[in-house]
Tab-separated table of C-alpha atoms in Angstrom:
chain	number	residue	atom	x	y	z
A	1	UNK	CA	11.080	19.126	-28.374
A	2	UNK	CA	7.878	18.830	-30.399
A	3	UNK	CA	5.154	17.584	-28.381
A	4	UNK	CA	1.055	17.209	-29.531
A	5	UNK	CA	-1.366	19.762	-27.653
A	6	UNK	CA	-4.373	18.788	-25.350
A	7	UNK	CA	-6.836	22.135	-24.668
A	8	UNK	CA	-9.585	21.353	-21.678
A	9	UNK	CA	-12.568	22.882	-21.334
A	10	UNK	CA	-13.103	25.828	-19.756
A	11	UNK	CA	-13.131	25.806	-15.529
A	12	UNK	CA	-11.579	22.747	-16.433
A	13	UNK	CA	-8.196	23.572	-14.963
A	14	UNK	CA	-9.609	23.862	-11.740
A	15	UNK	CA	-8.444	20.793	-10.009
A	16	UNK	CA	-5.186	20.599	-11.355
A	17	UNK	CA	-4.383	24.179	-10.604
A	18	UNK	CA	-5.684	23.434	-6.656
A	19	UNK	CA	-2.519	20.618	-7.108
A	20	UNK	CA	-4.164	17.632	-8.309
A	21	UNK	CA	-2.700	15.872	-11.480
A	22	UNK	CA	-5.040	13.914	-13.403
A	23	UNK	CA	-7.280	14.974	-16.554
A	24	UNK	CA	-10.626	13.232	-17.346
A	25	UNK	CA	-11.532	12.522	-20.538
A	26	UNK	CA	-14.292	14.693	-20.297
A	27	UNK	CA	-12.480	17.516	-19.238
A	28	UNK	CA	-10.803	17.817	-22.506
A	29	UNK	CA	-12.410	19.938	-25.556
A	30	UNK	CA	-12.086	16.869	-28.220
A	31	UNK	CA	-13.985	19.481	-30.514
A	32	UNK	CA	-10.390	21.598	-30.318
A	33	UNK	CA	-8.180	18.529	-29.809
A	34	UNK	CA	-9.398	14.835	-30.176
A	35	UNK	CA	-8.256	12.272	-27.570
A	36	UNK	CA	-7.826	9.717	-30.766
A	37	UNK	CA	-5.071	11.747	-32.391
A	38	UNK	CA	-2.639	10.371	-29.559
A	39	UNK	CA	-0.844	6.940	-28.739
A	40	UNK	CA	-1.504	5.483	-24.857
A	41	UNK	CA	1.641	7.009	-23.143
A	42	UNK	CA	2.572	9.793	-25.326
A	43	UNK	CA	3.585	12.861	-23.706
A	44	UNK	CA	1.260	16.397	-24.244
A	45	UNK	CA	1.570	19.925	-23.597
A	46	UNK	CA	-1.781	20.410	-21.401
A	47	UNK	CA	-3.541	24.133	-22.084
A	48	UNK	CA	-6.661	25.604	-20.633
A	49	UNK	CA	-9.428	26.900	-22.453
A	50	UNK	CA	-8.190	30.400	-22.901
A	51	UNK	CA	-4.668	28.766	-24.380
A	52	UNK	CA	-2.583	28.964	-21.398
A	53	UNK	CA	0.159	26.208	-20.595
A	54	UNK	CA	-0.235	24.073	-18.025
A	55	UNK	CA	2.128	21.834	-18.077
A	56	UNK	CA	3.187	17.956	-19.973
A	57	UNK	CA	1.110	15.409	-19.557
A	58	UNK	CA	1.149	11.896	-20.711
A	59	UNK	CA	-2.023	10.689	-22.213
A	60	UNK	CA	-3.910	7.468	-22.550
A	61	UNK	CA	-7.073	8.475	-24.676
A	62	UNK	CA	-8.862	4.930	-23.650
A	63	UNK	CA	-9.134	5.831	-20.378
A	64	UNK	CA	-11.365	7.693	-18.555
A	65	UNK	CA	-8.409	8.970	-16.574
A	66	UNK	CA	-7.128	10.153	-19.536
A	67	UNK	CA	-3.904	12.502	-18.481
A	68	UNK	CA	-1.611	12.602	-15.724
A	69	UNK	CA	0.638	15.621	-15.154
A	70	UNK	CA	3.893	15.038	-14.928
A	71	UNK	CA	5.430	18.299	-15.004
A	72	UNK	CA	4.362	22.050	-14.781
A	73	UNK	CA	7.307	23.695	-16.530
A	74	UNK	CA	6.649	23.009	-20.545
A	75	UNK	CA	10.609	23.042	-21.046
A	76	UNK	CA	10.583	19.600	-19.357
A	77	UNK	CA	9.108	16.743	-20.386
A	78	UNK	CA	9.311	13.160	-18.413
A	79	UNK	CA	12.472	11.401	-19.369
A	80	UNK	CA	15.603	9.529	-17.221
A	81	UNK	CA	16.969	13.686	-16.400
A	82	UNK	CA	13.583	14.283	-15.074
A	83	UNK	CA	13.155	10.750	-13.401
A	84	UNK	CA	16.566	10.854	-12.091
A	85	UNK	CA	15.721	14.280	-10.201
A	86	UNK	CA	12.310	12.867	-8.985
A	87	UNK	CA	14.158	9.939	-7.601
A	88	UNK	CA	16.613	12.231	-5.898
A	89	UNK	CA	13.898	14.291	-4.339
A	90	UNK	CA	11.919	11.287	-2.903
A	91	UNK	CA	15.452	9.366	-1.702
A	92	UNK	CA	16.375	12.505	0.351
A	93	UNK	CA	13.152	11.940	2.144
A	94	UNK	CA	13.806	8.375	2.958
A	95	UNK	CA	16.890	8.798	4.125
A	96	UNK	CA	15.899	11.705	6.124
A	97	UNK	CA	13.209	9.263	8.195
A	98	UNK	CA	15.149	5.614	7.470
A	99	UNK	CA	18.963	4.466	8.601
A	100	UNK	CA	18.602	1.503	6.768
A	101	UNK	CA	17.775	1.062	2.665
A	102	UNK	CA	14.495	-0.301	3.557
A	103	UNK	CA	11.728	1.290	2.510
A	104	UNK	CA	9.118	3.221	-0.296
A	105	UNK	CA	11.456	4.563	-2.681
A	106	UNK	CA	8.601	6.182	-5.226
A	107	UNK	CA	5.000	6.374	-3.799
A	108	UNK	CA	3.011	7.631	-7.525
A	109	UNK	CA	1.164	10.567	-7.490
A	110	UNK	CA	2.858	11.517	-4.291
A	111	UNK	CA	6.427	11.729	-5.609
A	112	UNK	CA	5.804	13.698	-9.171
A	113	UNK	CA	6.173	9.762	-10.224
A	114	UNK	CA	2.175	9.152	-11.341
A	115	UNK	CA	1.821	5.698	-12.071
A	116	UNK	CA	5.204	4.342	-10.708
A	117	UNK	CA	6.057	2.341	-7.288
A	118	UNK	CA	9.080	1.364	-6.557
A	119	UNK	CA	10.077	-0.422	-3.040
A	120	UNK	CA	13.936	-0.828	-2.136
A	121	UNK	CA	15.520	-3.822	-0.541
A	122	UNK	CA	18.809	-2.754	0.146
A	123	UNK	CA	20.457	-3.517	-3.519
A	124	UNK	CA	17.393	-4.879	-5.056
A	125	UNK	CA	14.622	-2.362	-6.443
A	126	UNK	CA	11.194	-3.373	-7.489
A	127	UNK	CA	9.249	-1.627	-9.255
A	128	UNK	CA	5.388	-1.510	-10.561
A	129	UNK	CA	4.628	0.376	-13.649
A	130	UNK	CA	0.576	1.312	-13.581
A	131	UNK	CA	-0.052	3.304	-16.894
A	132	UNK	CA	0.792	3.743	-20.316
A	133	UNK	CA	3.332	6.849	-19.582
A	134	UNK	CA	5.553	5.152	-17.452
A	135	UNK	CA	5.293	1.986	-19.436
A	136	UNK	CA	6.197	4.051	-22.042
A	137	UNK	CA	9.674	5.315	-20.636
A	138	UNK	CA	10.004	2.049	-18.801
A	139	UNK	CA	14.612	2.397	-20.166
A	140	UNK	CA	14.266	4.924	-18.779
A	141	UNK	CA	13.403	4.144	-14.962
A	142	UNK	CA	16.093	1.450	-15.415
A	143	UNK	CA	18.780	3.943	-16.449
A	144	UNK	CA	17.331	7.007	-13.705
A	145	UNK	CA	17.067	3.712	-10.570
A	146	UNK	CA	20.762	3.125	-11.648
A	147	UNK	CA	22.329	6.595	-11.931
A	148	UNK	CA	20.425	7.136	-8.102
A	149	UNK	CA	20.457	3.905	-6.269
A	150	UNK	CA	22.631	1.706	-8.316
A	151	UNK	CA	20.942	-1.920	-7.524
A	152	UNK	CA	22.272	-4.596	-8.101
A	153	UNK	CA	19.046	-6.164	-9.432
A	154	UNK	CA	15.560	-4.091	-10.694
A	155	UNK	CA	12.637	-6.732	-10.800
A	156	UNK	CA	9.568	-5.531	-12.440
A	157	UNK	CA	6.894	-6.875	-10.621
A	158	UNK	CA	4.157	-5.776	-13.405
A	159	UNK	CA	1.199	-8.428	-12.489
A	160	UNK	CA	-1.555	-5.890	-11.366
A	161	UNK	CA	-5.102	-5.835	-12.681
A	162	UNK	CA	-5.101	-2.078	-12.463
A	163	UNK	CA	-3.109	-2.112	-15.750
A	164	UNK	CA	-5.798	-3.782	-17.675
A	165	UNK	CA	-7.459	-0.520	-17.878
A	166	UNK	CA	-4.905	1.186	-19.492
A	167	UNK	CA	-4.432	-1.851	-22.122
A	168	UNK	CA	-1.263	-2.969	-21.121
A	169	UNK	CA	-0.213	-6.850	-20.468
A	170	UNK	CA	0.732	-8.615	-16.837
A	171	UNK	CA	3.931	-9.904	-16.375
A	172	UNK	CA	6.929	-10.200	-14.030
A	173	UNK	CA	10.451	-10.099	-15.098
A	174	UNK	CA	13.979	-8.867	-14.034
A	175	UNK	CA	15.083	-5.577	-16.001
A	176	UNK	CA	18.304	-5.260	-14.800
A	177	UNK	CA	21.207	-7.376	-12.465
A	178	UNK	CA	20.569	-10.508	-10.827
A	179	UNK	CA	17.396	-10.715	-8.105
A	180	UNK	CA	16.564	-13.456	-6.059
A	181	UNK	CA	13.420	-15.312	-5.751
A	182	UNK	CA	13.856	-13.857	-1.841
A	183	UNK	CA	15.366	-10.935	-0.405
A	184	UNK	CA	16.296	-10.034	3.205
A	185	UNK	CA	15.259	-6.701	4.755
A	186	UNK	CA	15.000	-4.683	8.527
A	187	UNK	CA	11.995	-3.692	10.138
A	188	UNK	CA	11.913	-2.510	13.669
A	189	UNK	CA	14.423	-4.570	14.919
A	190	UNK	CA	13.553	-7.800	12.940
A	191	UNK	CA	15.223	-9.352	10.439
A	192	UNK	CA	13.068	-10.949	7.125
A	193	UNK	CA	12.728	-12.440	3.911
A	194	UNK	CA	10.314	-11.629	1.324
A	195	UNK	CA	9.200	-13.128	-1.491
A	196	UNK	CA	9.660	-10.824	-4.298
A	197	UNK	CA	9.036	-12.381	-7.298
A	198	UNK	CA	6.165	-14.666	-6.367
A	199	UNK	CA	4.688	-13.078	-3.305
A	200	UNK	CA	2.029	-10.544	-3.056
A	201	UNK	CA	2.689	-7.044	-4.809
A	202	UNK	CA	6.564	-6.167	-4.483
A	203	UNK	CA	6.649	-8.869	-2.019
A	204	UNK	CA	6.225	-6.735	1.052
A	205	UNK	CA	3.912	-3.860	2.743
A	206	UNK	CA	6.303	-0.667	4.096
A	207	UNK	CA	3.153	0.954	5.075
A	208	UNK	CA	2.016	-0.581	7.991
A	209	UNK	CA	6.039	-0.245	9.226
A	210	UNK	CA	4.853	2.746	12.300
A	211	UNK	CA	2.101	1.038	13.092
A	212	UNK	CA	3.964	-2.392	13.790
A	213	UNK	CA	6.514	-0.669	15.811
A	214	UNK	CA	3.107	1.205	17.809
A	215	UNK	CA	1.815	-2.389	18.530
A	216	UNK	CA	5.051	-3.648	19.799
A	217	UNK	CA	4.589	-1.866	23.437
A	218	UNK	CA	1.553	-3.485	24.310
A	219	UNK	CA	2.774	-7.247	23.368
A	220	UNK	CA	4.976	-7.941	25.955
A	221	UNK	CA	4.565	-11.457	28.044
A	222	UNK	CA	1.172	-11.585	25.641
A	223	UNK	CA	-0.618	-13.702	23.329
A	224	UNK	CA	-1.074	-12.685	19.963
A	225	UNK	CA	-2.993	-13.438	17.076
A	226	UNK	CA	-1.764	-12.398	13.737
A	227	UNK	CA	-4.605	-12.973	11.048
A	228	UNK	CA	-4.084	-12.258	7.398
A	229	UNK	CA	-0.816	-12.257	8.440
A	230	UNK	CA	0.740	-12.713	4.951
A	231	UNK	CA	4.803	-13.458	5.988
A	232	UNK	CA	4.684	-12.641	9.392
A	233	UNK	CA	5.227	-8.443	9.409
A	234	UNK	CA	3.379	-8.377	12.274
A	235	UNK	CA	3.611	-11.410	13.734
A	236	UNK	CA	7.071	-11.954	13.946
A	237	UNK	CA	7.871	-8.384	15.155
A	238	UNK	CA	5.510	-8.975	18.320
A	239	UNK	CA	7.610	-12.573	18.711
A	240	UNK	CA	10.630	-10.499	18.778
A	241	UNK	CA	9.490	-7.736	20.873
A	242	UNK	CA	8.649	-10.938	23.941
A	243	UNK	CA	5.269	-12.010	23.168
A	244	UNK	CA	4.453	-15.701	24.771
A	245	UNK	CA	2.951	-17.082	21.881
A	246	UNK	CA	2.432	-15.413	18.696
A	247	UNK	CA	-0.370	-17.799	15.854
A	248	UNK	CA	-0.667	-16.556	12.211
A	249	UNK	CA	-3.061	-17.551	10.276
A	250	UNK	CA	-3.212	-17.181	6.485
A	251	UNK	CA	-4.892	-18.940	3.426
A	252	UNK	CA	-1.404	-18.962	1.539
A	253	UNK	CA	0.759	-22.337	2.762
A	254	UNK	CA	3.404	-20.249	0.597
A	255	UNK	CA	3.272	-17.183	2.741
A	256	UNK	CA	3.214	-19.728	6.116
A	257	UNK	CA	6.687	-20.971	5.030
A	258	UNK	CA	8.031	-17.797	5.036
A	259	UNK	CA	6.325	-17.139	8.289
A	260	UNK	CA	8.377	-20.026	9.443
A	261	UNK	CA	11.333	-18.949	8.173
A	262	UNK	CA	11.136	-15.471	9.306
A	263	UNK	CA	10.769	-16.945	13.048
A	264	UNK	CA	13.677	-18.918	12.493
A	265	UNK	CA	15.452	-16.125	11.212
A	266	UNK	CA	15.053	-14.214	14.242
A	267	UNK	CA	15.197	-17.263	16.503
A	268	UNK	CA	11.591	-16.777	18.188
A	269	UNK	CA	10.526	-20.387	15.715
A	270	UNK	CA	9.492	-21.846	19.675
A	271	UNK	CA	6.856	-18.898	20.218
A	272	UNK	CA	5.463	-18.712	16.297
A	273	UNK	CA	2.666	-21.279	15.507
A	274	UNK	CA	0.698	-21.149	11.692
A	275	UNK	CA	-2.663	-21.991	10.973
A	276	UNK	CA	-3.669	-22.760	7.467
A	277	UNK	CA	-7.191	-21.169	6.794
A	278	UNK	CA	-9.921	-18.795	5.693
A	279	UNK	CA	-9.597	-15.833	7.871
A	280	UNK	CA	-13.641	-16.179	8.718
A	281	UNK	CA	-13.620	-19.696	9.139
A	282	UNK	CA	-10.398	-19.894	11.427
A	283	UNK	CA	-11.808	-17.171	13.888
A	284	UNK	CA	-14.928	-19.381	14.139
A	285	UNK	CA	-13.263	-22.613	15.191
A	286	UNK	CA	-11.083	-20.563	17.462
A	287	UNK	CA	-14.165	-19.439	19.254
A	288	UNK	CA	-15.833	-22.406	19.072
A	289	UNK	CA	-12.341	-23.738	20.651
A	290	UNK	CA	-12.926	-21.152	23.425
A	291	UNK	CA	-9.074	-19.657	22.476
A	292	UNK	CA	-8.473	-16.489	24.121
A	293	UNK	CA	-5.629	-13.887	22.827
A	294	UNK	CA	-4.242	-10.649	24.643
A	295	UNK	CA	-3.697	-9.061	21.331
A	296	UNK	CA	-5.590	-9.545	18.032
A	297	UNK	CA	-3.770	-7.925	14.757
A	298	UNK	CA	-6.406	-7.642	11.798
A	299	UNK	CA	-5.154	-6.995	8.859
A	300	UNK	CA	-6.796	-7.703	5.864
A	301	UNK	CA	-6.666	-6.860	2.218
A	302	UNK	CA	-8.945	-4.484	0.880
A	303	UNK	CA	-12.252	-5.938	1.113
A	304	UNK	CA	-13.522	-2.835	-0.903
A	305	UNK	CA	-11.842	-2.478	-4.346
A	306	UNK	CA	-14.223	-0.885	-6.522
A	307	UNK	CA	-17.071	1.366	-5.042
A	308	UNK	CA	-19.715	-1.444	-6.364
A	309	UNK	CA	-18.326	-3.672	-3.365
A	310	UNK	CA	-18.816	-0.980	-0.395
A	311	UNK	CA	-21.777	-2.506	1.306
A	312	UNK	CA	-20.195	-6.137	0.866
A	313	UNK	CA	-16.842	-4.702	1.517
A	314	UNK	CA	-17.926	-2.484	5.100
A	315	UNK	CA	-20.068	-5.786	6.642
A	316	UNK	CA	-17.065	-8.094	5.758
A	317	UNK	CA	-15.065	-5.425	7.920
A	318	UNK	CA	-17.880	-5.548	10.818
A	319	UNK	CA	-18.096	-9.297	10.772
A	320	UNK	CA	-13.755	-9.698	11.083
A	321	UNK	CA	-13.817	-7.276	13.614
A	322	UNK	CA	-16.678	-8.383	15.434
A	323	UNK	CA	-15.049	-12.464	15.792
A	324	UNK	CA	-12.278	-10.661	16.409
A	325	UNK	CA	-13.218	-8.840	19.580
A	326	UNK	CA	-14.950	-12.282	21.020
A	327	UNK	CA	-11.600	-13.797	21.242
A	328	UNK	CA	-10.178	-11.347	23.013
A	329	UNK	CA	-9.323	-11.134	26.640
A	330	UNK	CA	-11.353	-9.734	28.687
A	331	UNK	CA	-8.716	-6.347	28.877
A	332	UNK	CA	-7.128	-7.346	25.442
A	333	UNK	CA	-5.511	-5.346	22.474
A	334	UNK	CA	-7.417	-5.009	19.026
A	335	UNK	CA	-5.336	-4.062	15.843
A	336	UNK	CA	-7.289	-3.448	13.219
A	337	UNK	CA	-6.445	-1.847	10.027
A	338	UNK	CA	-7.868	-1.330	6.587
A	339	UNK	CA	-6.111	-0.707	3.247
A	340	UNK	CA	-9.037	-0.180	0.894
A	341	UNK	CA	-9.310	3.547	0.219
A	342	UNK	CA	-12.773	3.235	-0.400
A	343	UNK	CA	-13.301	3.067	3.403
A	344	UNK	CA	-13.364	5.919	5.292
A	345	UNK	CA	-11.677	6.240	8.413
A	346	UNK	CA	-14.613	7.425	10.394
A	347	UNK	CA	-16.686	4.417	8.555
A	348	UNK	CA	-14.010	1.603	10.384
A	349	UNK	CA	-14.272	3.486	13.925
A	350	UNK	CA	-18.233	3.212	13.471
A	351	UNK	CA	-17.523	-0.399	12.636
A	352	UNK	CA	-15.581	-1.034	15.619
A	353	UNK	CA	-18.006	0.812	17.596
A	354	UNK	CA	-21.087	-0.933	16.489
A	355	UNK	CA	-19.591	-3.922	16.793
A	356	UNK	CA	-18.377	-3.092	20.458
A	357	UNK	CA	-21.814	-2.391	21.274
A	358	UNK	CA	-23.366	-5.542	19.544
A	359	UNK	CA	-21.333	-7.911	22.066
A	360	UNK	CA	-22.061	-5.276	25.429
A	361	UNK	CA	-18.096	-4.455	24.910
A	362	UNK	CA	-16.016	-1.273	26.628
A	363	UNK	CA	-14.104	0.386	23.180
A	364	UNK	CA	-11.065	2.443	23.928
A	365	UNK	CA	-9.304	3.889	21.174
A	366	UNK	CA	-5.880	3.863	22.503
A	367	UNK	CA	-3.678	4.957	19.057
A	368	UNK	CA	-4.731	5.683	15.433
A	369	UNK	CA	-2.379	4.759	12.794
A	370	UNK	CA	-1.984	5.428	8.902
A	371	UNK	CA	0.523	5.180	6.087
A	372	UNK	CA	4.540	5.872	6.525
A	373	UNK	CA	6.573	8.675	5.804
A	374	UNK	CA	7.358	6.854	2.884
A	375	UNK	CA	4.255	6.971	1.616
A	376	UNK	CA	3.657	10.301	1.798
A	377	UNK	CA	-0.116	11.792	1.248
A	378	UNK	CA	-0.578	14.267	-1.666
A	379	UNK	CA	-3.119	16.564	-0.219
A	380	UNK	CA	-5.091	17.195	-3.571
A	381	UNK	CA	-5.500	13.446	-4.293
A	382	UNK	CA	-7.406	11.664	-1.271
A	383	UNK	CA	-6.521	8.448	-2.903
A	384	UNK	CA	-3.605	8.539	-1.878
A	385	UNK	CA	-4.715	8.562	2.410
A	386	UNK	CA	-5.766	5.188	1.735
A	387	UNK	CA	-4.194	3.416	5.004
A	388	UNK	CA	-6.222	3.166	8.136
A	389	UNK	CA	-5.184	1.464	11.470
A	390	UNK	CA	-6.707	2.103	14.944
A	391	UNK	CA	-5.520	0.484	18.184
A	392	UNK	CA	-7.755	-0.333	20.921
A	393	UNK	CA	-9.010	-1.061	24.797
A	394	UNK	CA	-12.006	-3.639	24.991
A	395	UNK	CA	-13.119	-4.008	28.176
A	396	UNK	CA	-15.784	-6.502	29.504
């Protein structure tokens, strides 16, 4: 094996020594070894200053995240042995925490797998390739998801901006087997289908799976509101766990149907009303409706994806929040939840408690929620705690 040679600057080993696993471009001595001399994806020995190995790396000198580890040991370099291993490693954690082939199979950084997701349905595995390395070795993932899993069907679900920045193209396509447009899954006791090829990211959200099932014991004989509620994770689950009345409300009439179909699915269609809308704009009318809800689920996407957004990103939170909490009851159940990793944790609980406070409410935080076991949190790289969910008490 004959790979290129990247030398960083001195002290510049720090991080990645303390466990974390990407290089910055300016953490590499371009003097000793320029960036341009490489290909986006190709795979480097990574040295210190003074010469010493540490480890391969694949590089992508157009980036300012320029290097990703993806091994320690210089005798082995990212390819379907080492994928299949990787695989293997995250798989025996799944099944360790799962009974049912439901779940995270690769979470990135987390699993040794930078810049690779890939969610199992059973017999269907979909996968999202974010960089130039694993673009690179992208045979290779097929042949590694085979040898370990053995789908019958790998979709590639490859439409996220994110890869922009590393110069690569959007699309969707099936690398392997047959896979539906829709595939069924488990999830605390309720049965759905998701939308994998045309719904949002693989086509559904594992992470929030703990703090569904936390949710669940507060529900019962209740009325819920699920906003953002996408194709019913949460909705549906507190319909099958003996909710009233459970309404979802969404701004994707695609994502209703399957909202619809999921309550059908689990025969609780009687209890499950949809609402069309903006988030915002459907809370309003509800108030201005004088609607009242035992339990409110908010769930929203990230309103903060790039750091330039915080301040619009954290009052969008306050305002959901805050129409949120006026339709509650007065001793109801607030979900709310935040996937942006931009936003603290301690920055939502202020939100919730300013916005407590602004409408002379009683906040009790009851549970705190984050990310699954199967999206596990690499201690070095605090991007990857991005999940936040607390459930609380108001009182008025």
């Amino acid at each position: 094996m004959s790979l290129g040679l990247v030398r960083l600057k001195a002290k510049a080993d720090r991080r990645l020594r303390a466990g974390h696993i990407w290089i910055f471009s300016n953490e590499v001595d371009t003097k000793i070894t320029p960036l341009g001399q490489f290909q986006p994806g190709e795979q480097v020995v990574v040295e210190n200053a003074a010469g010493k190995p540490l480890g391969i790396a694949y590089i992508n000198p157009n980036t300012l995240i320029c290097g990703r580890l993806v091994s320690r040991d210089v005798q082995y370099k990212l390819d379907k042995s080492l994928l299949v291993h990787r695989l293997n490693v995250a798989m025996s954690l799944r099944d360790r925490m799962f009974d049912k082939p439901f779940y995270r199979l690769a979470f990135g950084d987390s699993d040794n797998l930078p810049g690779l997701v890939v969610d199992r349905f059973d017999d269907v595995a979909v996968v999202q390739i974010a960089t130039a390395g694993m673009e690179a070795i992208k045979e290779d993932i097929i042949a590694a998801l085979q040898q370990v899993i053995n789908p019958k069907g790998i979709l590639f679900k490859n439409d996220s901006q994110v890869r922009q920045i590393e110069g690569l193209d959007e699309y969707t396509e099936i690398g392997a087997g047959d896979v539906p447009n829709q595939v069924k899954l488990i999830e605390n006791n309720a049965y759905f289908m998701a939308p994998v090829i045309d719904g949002q990211k693989t086509g559904w959200f594992y992470d929030h799976r703990m703090n569904r099932q936390r949710v669940l014991n507060y529900v019962k004989d209740k009325r819920v509101l699920d906003v953002f509620s996408y194709v019913g994770g949460w909705g549906i689950q507190t319909a099958v766990a003996g909710a009233s009345e459970t309404l979802c409300i969404d701004a994707s009439e695609h994502a209703l149907h399957f909202v619809r179909e999921n309550a059908a699915l689990n025969n609780v269609n009687s209890r499950v009303n949809t609402i069309k809308a903006d988030a915002f704009n459907a809370l309003r009318d509800l108030r201005d409706e004088e609607e009242k809800f035992d339990v409110i689920i908010i769930d929203p996407p990230a309103f903060i994806k790039r750091r330039k957004d915080q301040a619009a990103g954290e009052q969008a939170y306050r305002r959901i929040n805050e129409l949120a909490m006026r339709l509650l009851t007065r001793d109801g159940i607030l979900v709310s939840a935040s996937c942006s990793m931009h936003l603290k944790r301690e920055t939502l609980l202020d939100t919730l408690r300013q916005s407590s406070r602004h409408l002379d409410r009683h906040l009790q935080i009851l549970e705190q929620g984050h990310q699954g076991p199967d999206h596990p949190v690499l201690p070095a790289i605090p991007e990857t705690d991005y999940l936040k969910a607390f459930l609380a008490r108001i009182v008025y």
